[in-house]
Amino acid sequence: MTFEKLKERINYEAQNNDFVTASKNIIEYVNNIQDVSSLLREIGTIPESIDHDSTEEKLYAKASDAVLSKAFQQLGLKSKVLAERGDSADVIAESPIHGYTLVADAKAFRLSRTAKNQKDFKIVALSGWRKDSDYAVLCSPYFQYPSKTSQIYSQALEHNVCLFSWEHLLLMIENNIVETEKLNLGWLWNFSDTYANSDELVFSKRKDNFIGKFNQE
């Protein structure tokens, strides 16, 4: 399914249903897609044709949650979008093989919004939403992460939040990576903790962008 068709569906739901019904319909619509690879390429960018703070924009956010959840399913996890918004994560997933659970927050930004700060990524909040889950994963467009230094990197290390991206997900799915008894993806979601406790990390460098290190793994 193309990204354009998803936008058309979001627009239709915004025009014809209340938000709760429209949200359920969008989630069901994405869940019925067999492969979300084509959507992963574009879902992280909010189209400028969608009005700011509109019902359509809120439904777009719900669609990004659904795409993230579906991508986790393609990796072999059980996953669903949580109905609650506000003080909770967007998505929860569980490994049926290895038993761990994770919460995840899907992020999408407008290209016109260039100035971002730590509040846009909600690292500390996501860690708090973990509750009884083992891991917390933030999924953002790769290029939207600060390129050099930022407090989000030290926060991710301190709170063990995995800084993931739509592009990472796409790469994994395109390479048919699926969790098995021999392949436990828990090490991936736990990368921030592993790196935080590694000998190579100098304390003064905790605000440095470490996604390059993550990519090497």
XYZ file of N, CA and C in Angstrom:
651
model
N 0.826 -1.192 0.000
C 0.000 0.000 0.000
C 0.868 1.253 0.000
N 0.441 2.256 -0.741
C 1.249 3.459 -0.845
C 0.946 4.439 0.273
N 1.894 5.316 0.505
C 1.727 6.369 1.493
C 0.579 7.295 1.116
N 0.408 7.552 -0.169
C -0.675 8.420 -0.632
C -2.042 7.837 -0.261
N -2.193 6.528 -0.370
C -3.462 5.906 -0.012
C -3.731 6.012 1.483
N -2.678 5.917 2.277
C -2.853 6.082 3.715
C -3.286 7.509 4.042
N -2.683 8.493 3.387
C -3.091 9.889 3.600
C -4.551 10.100 3.215
N -4.962 9.488 2.116
C -6.356 9.607 1.682
C -7.299 9.000 2.719
N -6.897 7.879 3.294
C -7.739 7.232 4.308
C -7.822 8.091 5.567
N -6.701 8.682 5.954
C -6.694 9.563 7.127
C -7.624 10.751 6.901
N -7.548 11.342 5.731
C -8.410 12.474 5.390
C -9.877 12.062 5.408
N -10.183 10.906 4.855
C -11.563 10.408 4.831
C -12.088 10.220 6.250
N -11.295 9.579 7.098
C -11.738 9.323 8.467
C -11.932 10.629 9.237
N -11.053 11.595 9.015
C -11.161 12.882 9.703
C -12.440 13.611 9.310
N -12.865 13.434 8.058
C -14.043 14.130 7.546
C -15.352 13.426 7.897
N -15.287 12.118 8.177
C -16.532 11.352 8.261
C -16.800 10.665 9.596
N -15.856 10.658 10.510
C -16.064 9.958 11.779
C -15.534 10.756 12.960
N -16.057 10.451 14.141
C -15.492 11.044 15.355
C -14.100 10.464 15.574
N -13.317 11.108 16.440
C -11.900 10.739 16.558
C -11.712 9.299 17.035
N -12.501 8.879 18.008
C -12.342 7.524 18.545
C -12.610 6.485 17.463
N -13.700 6.658 16.740
C -14.029 5.723 15.661
C -12.985 5.773 14.550
N -12.589 6.991 14.178
C -11.591 7.157 13.116
C -10.274 6.504 13.502
N -9.871 6.639 14.758
C -8.618 6.039 15.230
C -8.667 4.520 15.115
N -9.770 3.943 15.549
C -9.926 2.486 15.454
C -9.865 2.031 14.011
N -10.494 2.797 13.128
C -10.508 2.431 11.708
C -9.112 2.523 11.084
N -8.363 3.551 11.479
C -7.002 3.711 10.957
C -6.109 2.567 11.424
N -6.213 2.216 12.696
C -5.400 1.124 13.243
C -5.739 -0.189 12.545
N -7.022 -0.443 12.363
C -7.451 -1.666 11.665
C -6.962 -1.665 10.224
N -7.031 -0.507 9.599
C -6.596 -0.364 8.207
C -5.118 -0.733 8.063
N -4.279 -0.218 8.950
C -2.848 -0.513 8.891
C -2.583 -1.971 9.261
N -3.306 -2.495 10.238
C -3.107 -3.888 10.655
C -3.390 -4.875 9.525
N -4.239 -4.471 8.603
C -4.587 -5.355 7.487
C -3.586 -5.284 6.334
N -2.582 -4.431 6.479
C -1.530 -4.340 5.466
C -0.522 -5.456 5.730
N -0.176 -6.188 4.720
C 0.731 -7.321 4.908
C 2.158 -6.865 5.166
N 2.609 -5.839 4.450
C 3.991 -5.370 4.559
C 3.989 -3.833 4.575
N 4.510 -3.249 5.669
C 4.487 -1.781 5.806
C 5.786 -1.131 5.351
N 6.622 -1.853 4.629
C 7.920 -1.316 4.205
C 7.782 0.019 3.479
N 6.829 0.100 2.555
C 6.673 1.336 1.778
C 6.277 2.511 2.662
N 5.544 2.242 3.728
C 5.122 3.310 4.639
C 6.269 3.769 5.540
N 7.167 2.860 5.888
C 8.278 3.213 6.771
C 9.177 4.277 6.157
N 9.213 4.346 4.837
C 10.060 5.327 4.162
C 9.565 6.761 4.366
N 8.264 6.925 4.641
C 7.696 8.269 4.653
C 6.912 8.643 5.896
N 6.573 7.678 6.729
C 5.674 7.943 7.842
C 6.248 8.934 8.859
N 7.558 9.075 8.907
C 8.183 9.973 9.882
C 8.071 11.444 9.546
N 7.558 11.778 8.366
C 7.422 13.171 7.944
C 5.951 13.532 7.797
N 5.484 14.473 8.578
C 4.091 14.927 8.501
C 3.933 15.815 7.269
N 3.050 15.485 6.366
C 2.861 16.305 5.164
C 2.378 17.711 5.511
N 2.876 18.691 4.800
C 2.459 20.073 5.049
C 1.014 20.302 4.636
N 0.454 19.395 3.845
C -0.948 19.520 3.449
C -1.903 19.258 4.614
N -1.384 18.665 5.682
C -2.188 18.413 6.883
C -2.052 19.604 7.821
N -3.164 20.212 8.185
C -3.143 21.404 9.027
C -2.599 21.089 10.412
N -1.840 22.041 10.940
C -1.250 21.887 12.276
C -2.339 21.785 13.341
N -2.155 20.843 14.260
C -3.047 20.639 15.402
C -4.478 20.327 14.981
N -4.654 19.769 13.814
C -5.978 19.404 13.322
C -6.302 17.959 13.702
N -7.566 17.583 13.531
C -7.954 16.186 13.748
C -7.171 15.274 12.821
N -6.959 15.744 11.599
C -6.200 14.959 10.633
C -4.770 14.728 11.107
N -4.151 15.736 11.712
C -2.792 15.559 12.224
C -2.771 14.561 13.372
N -3.777 14.633 14.235
C -3.852 13.678 15.349
C -4.055 12.257 14.828
N -4.825 12.106 13.768
C -5.013 10.785 13.174
C -3.738 10.309 12.477
N -2.972 11.251 11.958
C -1.681 10.888 11.366
C -0.768 10.297 12.441
N -0.785 10.916 13.623
C 0.012 10.386 14.731
C -0.447 8.983 15.094
N -1.767 8.772 15.089
C -2.291 7.435 15.378
C -1.861 6.438 14.304
N -1.835 6.899 13.051
C -1.379 6.023 11.967
C 0.086 5.649 12.143
N 0.907 6.605 12.588
C 2.329 6.298 12.809
C 2.485 5.267 13.930
N 1.629 5.358 14.961
C 1.637 4.335 16.010
C 1.348 2.957 15.412
N 0.326 2.921 14.553
C -0.092 1.651 13.962
C 0.983 1.072 13.048
N 1.661 1.931 12.298
C 2.744 1.472 11.418
C 3.893 0.902 12.253
N 4.224 1.578 13.365
C 5.285 1.083 14.241
C 4.910 -0.276 14.821
N 3.691 -0.407 15.292
C 3.231 -1.670 15.855
C 3.274 -2.789 14.812
N 2.825 -2.479 13.605
C 2.839 -3.482 12.534
C 4.266 -3.883 12.169
N 5.189 -2.918 12.189
C 6.591 -3.231 11.899
C 7.164 -4.177 12.951
N 6.823 -3.959 14.231
C 7.262 -4.881 15.282
C 6.724 -6.284 15.014
N 5.480 -6.358 14.553
C 4.899 -7.661 14.234
C 5.689 -8.348 13.128
N 6.136 -7.572 12.146
C 6.921 -8.156 11.056
C 8.279 -8.647 11.536
N 8.739 -8.136 12.697
C 9.993 -8.605 13.287
C 9.770 -9.839 14.169
N 8.513 -10.260 14.285
C 8.217 -11.464 15.048
C 7.691 -11.217 16.445
N 7.372 -9.967 16.770
C 6.852 -9.639 18.095
C 5.334 -9.531 18.059
N 4.724 -9.742 19.206
C 3.311 -9.412 19.362
C 3.242 -7.935 19.741
N 2.399 -7.194 19.071
C 2.386 -5.759 19.320
C 0.997 -5.184 19.094
N 0.707 -4.105 19.816
C -0.561 -3.404 19.623
C -0.399 -1.939 19.991
N -1.300 -1.131 19.435
C -1.355 0.295 19.771
C -2.180 0.442 21.035
N -1.674 1.213 21.982
C -2.415 1.453 23.213
C -3.467 2.532 22.984
N -4.627 2.329 23.563
C -5.726 3.274 23.373
C -5.458 4.599 24.071
N -4.764 4.544 25.205
C -4.531 5.753 25.970
C -3.548 6.680 25.267
N -3.734 7.970 25.474
C -2.754 8.966 25.027
C -2.393 9.812 26.248
N -1.343 10.576 26.141
C -0.957 11.422 27.267
C 0.139 10.762 28.067
N -0.185 10.287 29.280
C 0.827 9.725 30.167
C 1.023 8.230 29.924
N 1.238 7.852 28.683
C 1.510 6.455 28.364
C 2.227 6.387 27.030
N 2.842 5.246 26.789
C 3.510 5.038 25.504
C 2.467 4.824 24.411
N 2.909 4.907 23.173
C 2.007 4.705 22.031
C 1.761 3.234 21.748
N 2.818 2.436 21.913
C 2.805 1.043 21.446
C 3.434 0.149 22.509
N 2.930 -1.046 22.627
C 3.548 -2.062 23.484
C 3.793 -3.306 22.645
N 4.907 -3.967 22.898
C 5.245 -5.180 22.153
C 5.820 -6.224 23.102
N 5.687 -7.474 22.716
C 6.170 -8.587 23.536
C 6.802 -9.645 22.640
N 7.884 -10.205 23.121
C 8.515 -11.312 22.409
C 7.858 -12.623 22.832
N 7.174 -13.307 21.921
C 6.545 -14.587 22.290
C 7.565 -15.690 22.540
N 8.792 -15.488 22.059
C 9.835 -16.506 22.213
C 10.679 -16.263 23.459
N 11.109 -15.026 23.641
C 12.053 -14.732 24.726
C 11.412 -14.042 25.933
N 10.147 -13.665 25.819
C 9.388 -13.224 26.986
C 9.557 -11.781 27.421
N 10.435 -11.023 26.789
C 10.584 -9.619 27.198
C 9.447 -8.771 26.633
N 9.244 -7.618 27.230
C 8.265 -6.660 26.729
C 8.939 -5.304 26.548
N 8.374 -4.498 25.676
C 8.885 -3.148 25.464
C 7.732 -2.195 25.214
N 7.966 -0.939 25.550
C 7.047 0.133 25.171
C 7.764 0.986 24.139
N 6.998 1.592 23.259
C 7.610 2.378 22.191
C 6.806 3.642 21.922
N 7.519 4.661 21.497
C 6.913 5.950 21.173
C 7.257 6.286 19.729
N 6.246 6.494 18.893
C 6.455 6.818 17.482
C 6.519 8.332 17.306
N 7.520 8.804 16.553
C 7.696 10.231 16.323
C 7.629 10.562 14.835
N 6.912 11.628 14.532
C 6.870 12.163 13.176
C 6.974 13.678 13.281
N 7.726 14.287 12.373
C 7.949 15.723 12.404
C 7.671 16.329 11.034
N 7.345 17.603 11.036
C 7.250 18.353 9.793
C 8.659 18.772 9.361
N 8.914 18.751 8.078
C 10.211 19.206 7.586
C 10.417 20.692 7.860
N 9.329 21.443 7.959
C 9.428 22.881 8.216
C 9.793 23.191 9.661
N 9.708 22.183 10.528
C 10.039 22.390 11.936
C 11.489 21.985 12.148
N 12.376 22.955 12.137
C 13.808 22.649 12.211
C 14.354 22.692 13.628
N 13.831 23.565 14.468
C 14.353 23.712 15.831
C 13.690 22.689 16.748
N 14.492 21.772 17.279
C 13.961 20.746 18.171
C 14.796 20.712 19.451
N 14.169 20.324 20.532
C 14.895 20.203 21.796
C 14.512 18.896 22.464
N 15.037 18.692 23.652
C 14.825 17.413 24.326
C 13.348 17.113 24.579
N 12.536 18.160 24.743
C 11.117 17.941 25.011
C 10.397 17.323 23.818
N 10.930 17.525 22.625
C 10.311 16.938 21.441
C 10.464 15.419 21.416
N 11.484 14.916 22.091
C 11.758 13.477 22.056
C 11.232 12.734 23.292
N 11.004 13.441 24.383
C 10.366 12.868 25.582
C 11.069 11.605 26.084
N 12.376 11.656 26.161
C 13.143 10.477 26.579
C 12.800 10.061 28.009
N 12.823 11.028 28.921
C 12.568 10.725 30.334
C 11.134 10.230 30.523
N 10.194 10.877 29.831
C 8.794 10.459 29.934
C 8.622 9.026 29.434
N 9.261 8.698 28.310
C 9.164 7.342 27.751
C 9.705 6.315 28.728
N 10.786 6.659 29.403
C 11.331 5.750 30.405
C 10.321 5.504 31.525
N 9.617 6.561 31.921
C 8.600 6.422 32.960
C 7.411 5.595 32.513
N 7.101 5.660 31.231
C 5.986 4.879 30.693
C 6.313 3.398 30.604
N 7.574 3.052 30.787
C 8.003 1.648 30.704
C 7.263 0.785 31.726
N 7.075 1.312 32.926
C 6.407 0.600 34.014
C 7.040 -0.776 34.210
N 6.321 -1.859 33.905
C 6.869 -3.205 34.135
C 7.565 -3.784 32.911
N 7.637 -3.019 31.820
C 8.275 -3.520 30.610
C 9.795 -3.492 30.741
N 10.451 -4.348 30.005
C 11.903 -4.458 30.087
C 12.619 -3.337 29.357
N 12.063 -2.906 28.217
C 12.763 -1.939 27.382
C 11.836 -0.797 26.961
N 12.463 0.304 26.570
C 11.742 1.461 26.035
C 12.430 1.875 24.736
N 11.644 2.059 23.687
C 12.184 2.329 22.354
C 11.549 3.591 21.776
N 12.384 4.520 21.351
C 11.907 5.711 20.649
C 12.164 5.526 19.165
N 11.131 5.666 18.347
C 11.286 5.526 16.903
C 11.034 6.880 16.247
N 12.082 7.463 15.695
C 12.037 8.794 15.095
C 12.665 8.727 13.704
N 12.380 9.700 12.844
C 13.152 9.764 11.599
C 14.640 9.896 11.921
N 15.460 9.141 11.246
C 16.898 9.111 11.534
C 17.517 10.504 11.476
N 17.177 11.260 10.433
C 17.813 12.567 10.223
C 17.334 13.622 11.207
N 16.313 13.308 12.001
C 15.811 14.284 12.973
C 16.569 14.216 14.302
N 17.346 13.176 14.511
C 18.165 13.131 15.719
C 19.269 14.186 15.619
N 19.570 14.895 16.713
C 20.657 15.890 16.685
C 21.951 15.273 16.178
N 22.633 15.961 15.283
C 23.768 15.368 14.582
C 25.030 15.255 15.431
N 25.198 16.127 16.423
C 26.449 16.117 17.193
C 26.201 15.847 18.673
N 25.815 16.860 19.406
C 25.605 16.675 20.841
C 24.197 17.102 21.231
N 23.660 16.456 22.238
C 22.338 16.801 22.739
C 22.117 16.112 24.077
N 21.273 16.725 24.871
C 20.939 16.126 26.155
C 20.145 14.831 25.981
N 19.522 14.654 24.814
C 18.746 13.418 24.632
C 19.647 12.188 24.668
N 20.911 12.351 24.280
C 21.818 11.203 24.280
C 22.200 10.812 25.714
N 22.480 11.792 26.543
C 22.791 11.476 27.941
C 21.553 10.930 28.649
N 20.374 11.453 28.302
C 19.142 10.948 28.903
C 18.874 9.505 28.478
N 19.124 9.201 27.209
C 18.916 7.838 26.722
C 19.841 6.861 27.441
N 21.085 7.286 27.684
C 22.039 6.431 28.392
C 21.635 6.254 29.852
N 21.191 7.328 30.468
C 20.825 7.276 31.888
C 19.579 6.428 32.120
N 18.621 6.515 31.201
C 17.333 5.849 31.400
C 17.160 4.594 30.547
N 18.202 4.198 29.837
C 18.164 3.013 28.981
C 16.994 3.061 28.000
N 16.963 4.107 27.197
C 15.978 4.226 26.130
C 16.701 4.009 24.798
N 16.200 3.092 23.993
C 16.802 2.800 22.692
C 16.398 3.873 21.694
N 17.373 4.553 21.108
C 17.117 5.560 20.081
C 17.113 4.867 18.726
N 15.929 4.563 18.277
C 15.728 3.792 17.048
C 15.179 4.715 15.967
N 14.985 4.196 14.767
C 14.469 5.039 13.689
C 13.613 4.220 12.732
N 12.793 4.940 11.966
C 12.010 4.293 10.919
C 12.931 3.631 9.891
N 14.067 4.262 9.648
C 15.025 3.715 8.686
C 15.644 2.416 9.185
N 15.921 2.337 10.485
C 16.425 1.086 11.057
C 15.404 -0.042 10.855
N 14.142 0.266 11.136
C 13.086 -0.727 10.969
C 12.997 -1.198 9.520
N 13.045 -0.235 8.602
C 12.965 -0.579 7.182
C 14.108 -1.497 6.778
N 15.311 -1.191 7.231
C 16.475 -2.008 6.908
C 16.309 -3.433 7.424
N 15.804 -3.568 8.636
C 15.622 -4.893 9.220
C 14.570 -5.695 8.453
N 13.466 -5.046 8.135
C 12.386 -5.746 7.441
C 12.797 -6.117 6.022
N 13.495 -5.207 5.344
C 13.942 -5.513 3.986
C 14.943 -6.669 3.962
N 15.629 -6.885 5.092
C 16.579 -7.992 5.182
C 15.974 -9.218 5.863
N 14.637 -9.206 5.986
C 13.894 -10.359 6.505
C 14.359 -10.803 7.892
N 14.683 -9.833 8.735
C 15.089 -10.153 10.103
C 13.845 -10.408 10.950
N 13.770 -11.599 11.500
C 12.650 -12.000 12.340
C 13.220 -12.697 13.568
N 12.683 -12.367 14.731
C 13.188 -12.973 15.959
C 12.917 -14.480 15.974
N 13.926 -15.241 16.416
C 13.829 -16.690 16.522
C 14.407 -17.114 17.868
N 14.430 -18.402 18.121
C 15.041 -18.889 19.355
C 16.522 -18.529 19.411
N 17.163 -18.510 18.253
C 18.589 -18.171 18.203
C 18.826 -16.664 18.126
N 17.840 -15.917 17.646
C 17.993 -14.472 17.505
C 17.061 -13.761 18.474
N 17.651 -13.224 19.523
C 16.919 -12.454 20.534
C 17.210 -10.978 20.291
N 16.199 -10.219 19.892
C 16.402 -8.802 19.605
C 16.496 -7.945 20.866
N 16.421 -8.575 22.023
C 16.525 -7.822 23.271
C 17.821 -7.039 23.380
N 18.915 -7.572 22.848
C 20.203 -6.868 22.909
C 20.129 -5.535 22.166
N 19.290 -5.496 21.123
C 19.141 -4.280 20.337
C 18.435 -3.206 21.150
N 17.325 -3.561 21.756
C 16.557 -2.599 22.551
C 17.322 -2.187 23.804
N 18.289 -2.988 24.208
C 19.061 -2.714 25.427
C 20.385 -2.010 25.133
N 20.587 -1.552 23.908
C 21.884 -1.013 23.506
C 22.334 0.160 24.376
N 21.440 1.058 24.721
C 21.832 2.246 25.489
C 22.456 1.854 26.824
N 21.884 0.851 27.473
C 22.446 0.399 28.750
C 23.805 -0.244 28.545
N 23.917 -1.056 27.496
C 25.195 -1.699 27.200
C 26.278 -0.671 26.930
N 25.946 0.323 26.110
C 26.924 1.354 25.770
C 27.239 2.235 26.971
N 26.239 2.525 27.784
C 26.443 3.373 28.960
C 27.444 2.759 29.926
N 27.496 1.424 29.953
C 28.384 0.727 30.884
C 29.642 0.174 30.222
N 29.894 0.591 28.979
C 31.074 0.099 28.273
C 32.314 0.904 28.658
N 33.465 0.289 28.518
C 34.727 0.945 28.860
C 35.060 2.091 27.907
N 34.517 2.037 26.686
C 34.882 3.046 25.690
C 34.177 4.386 25.901
N 33.118 4.419 26.700
C 32.368 5.654 26.889
C 33.009 6.507 27.976
N 33.492 7.668 27.589
C 34.053 8.634 28.535
C 32.912 9.491 29.060
N 32.900 9.752 30.353
C 31.773 10.458 30.966
C 31.509 11.805 30.304
N 32.563 12.503 29.930
C 32.413 13.828 29.329
C 31.780 13.779 27.936
N 31.670 12.562 27.370
C 31.134 12.399 26.024
C 29.696 11.876 26.033
N 29.037 11.889 27.174
C 27.719 11.279 27.288
C 26.636 12.028 26.511
N 26.917 13.277 26.129
C 25.955 14.035 25.327
C 26.225 13.900 23.827
N 27.267 13.166 23.474
C 27.614 13.000 22.061
C 26.652 12.025 21.368
N 26.417 12.272 20.100
C 25.607 11.375 19.286
C 26.286 10.005 19.204
N 25.617 8.973 19.707
C 26.215 7.623 19.691
C 25.489 6.684 18.731
N 24.627 7.240 17.880
C 23.874 6.379 16.966
C 24.805 5.692 15.971
N 25.921 6.319 15.643
C 26.911 5.672 14.779
C 27.420 4.392 15.416
N 27.619 4.402 16.738
C 28.037 3.194 17.466
C 26.944 2.131 17.378
N 25.707 2.594 17.535
C 24.568 1.692 17.437
C 24.518 1.032 16.063
N 24.763 1.811 15.022
C 24.731 1.285 13.648
C 25.783 0.191 13.442
N 26.932 0.355 14.102
C 28.008 -0.620 13.957
C 27.637 -1.983 14.520
N 26.770 -1.967 15.513
C 26.345 -3.227 16.136
C 25.401 -3.997 15.209
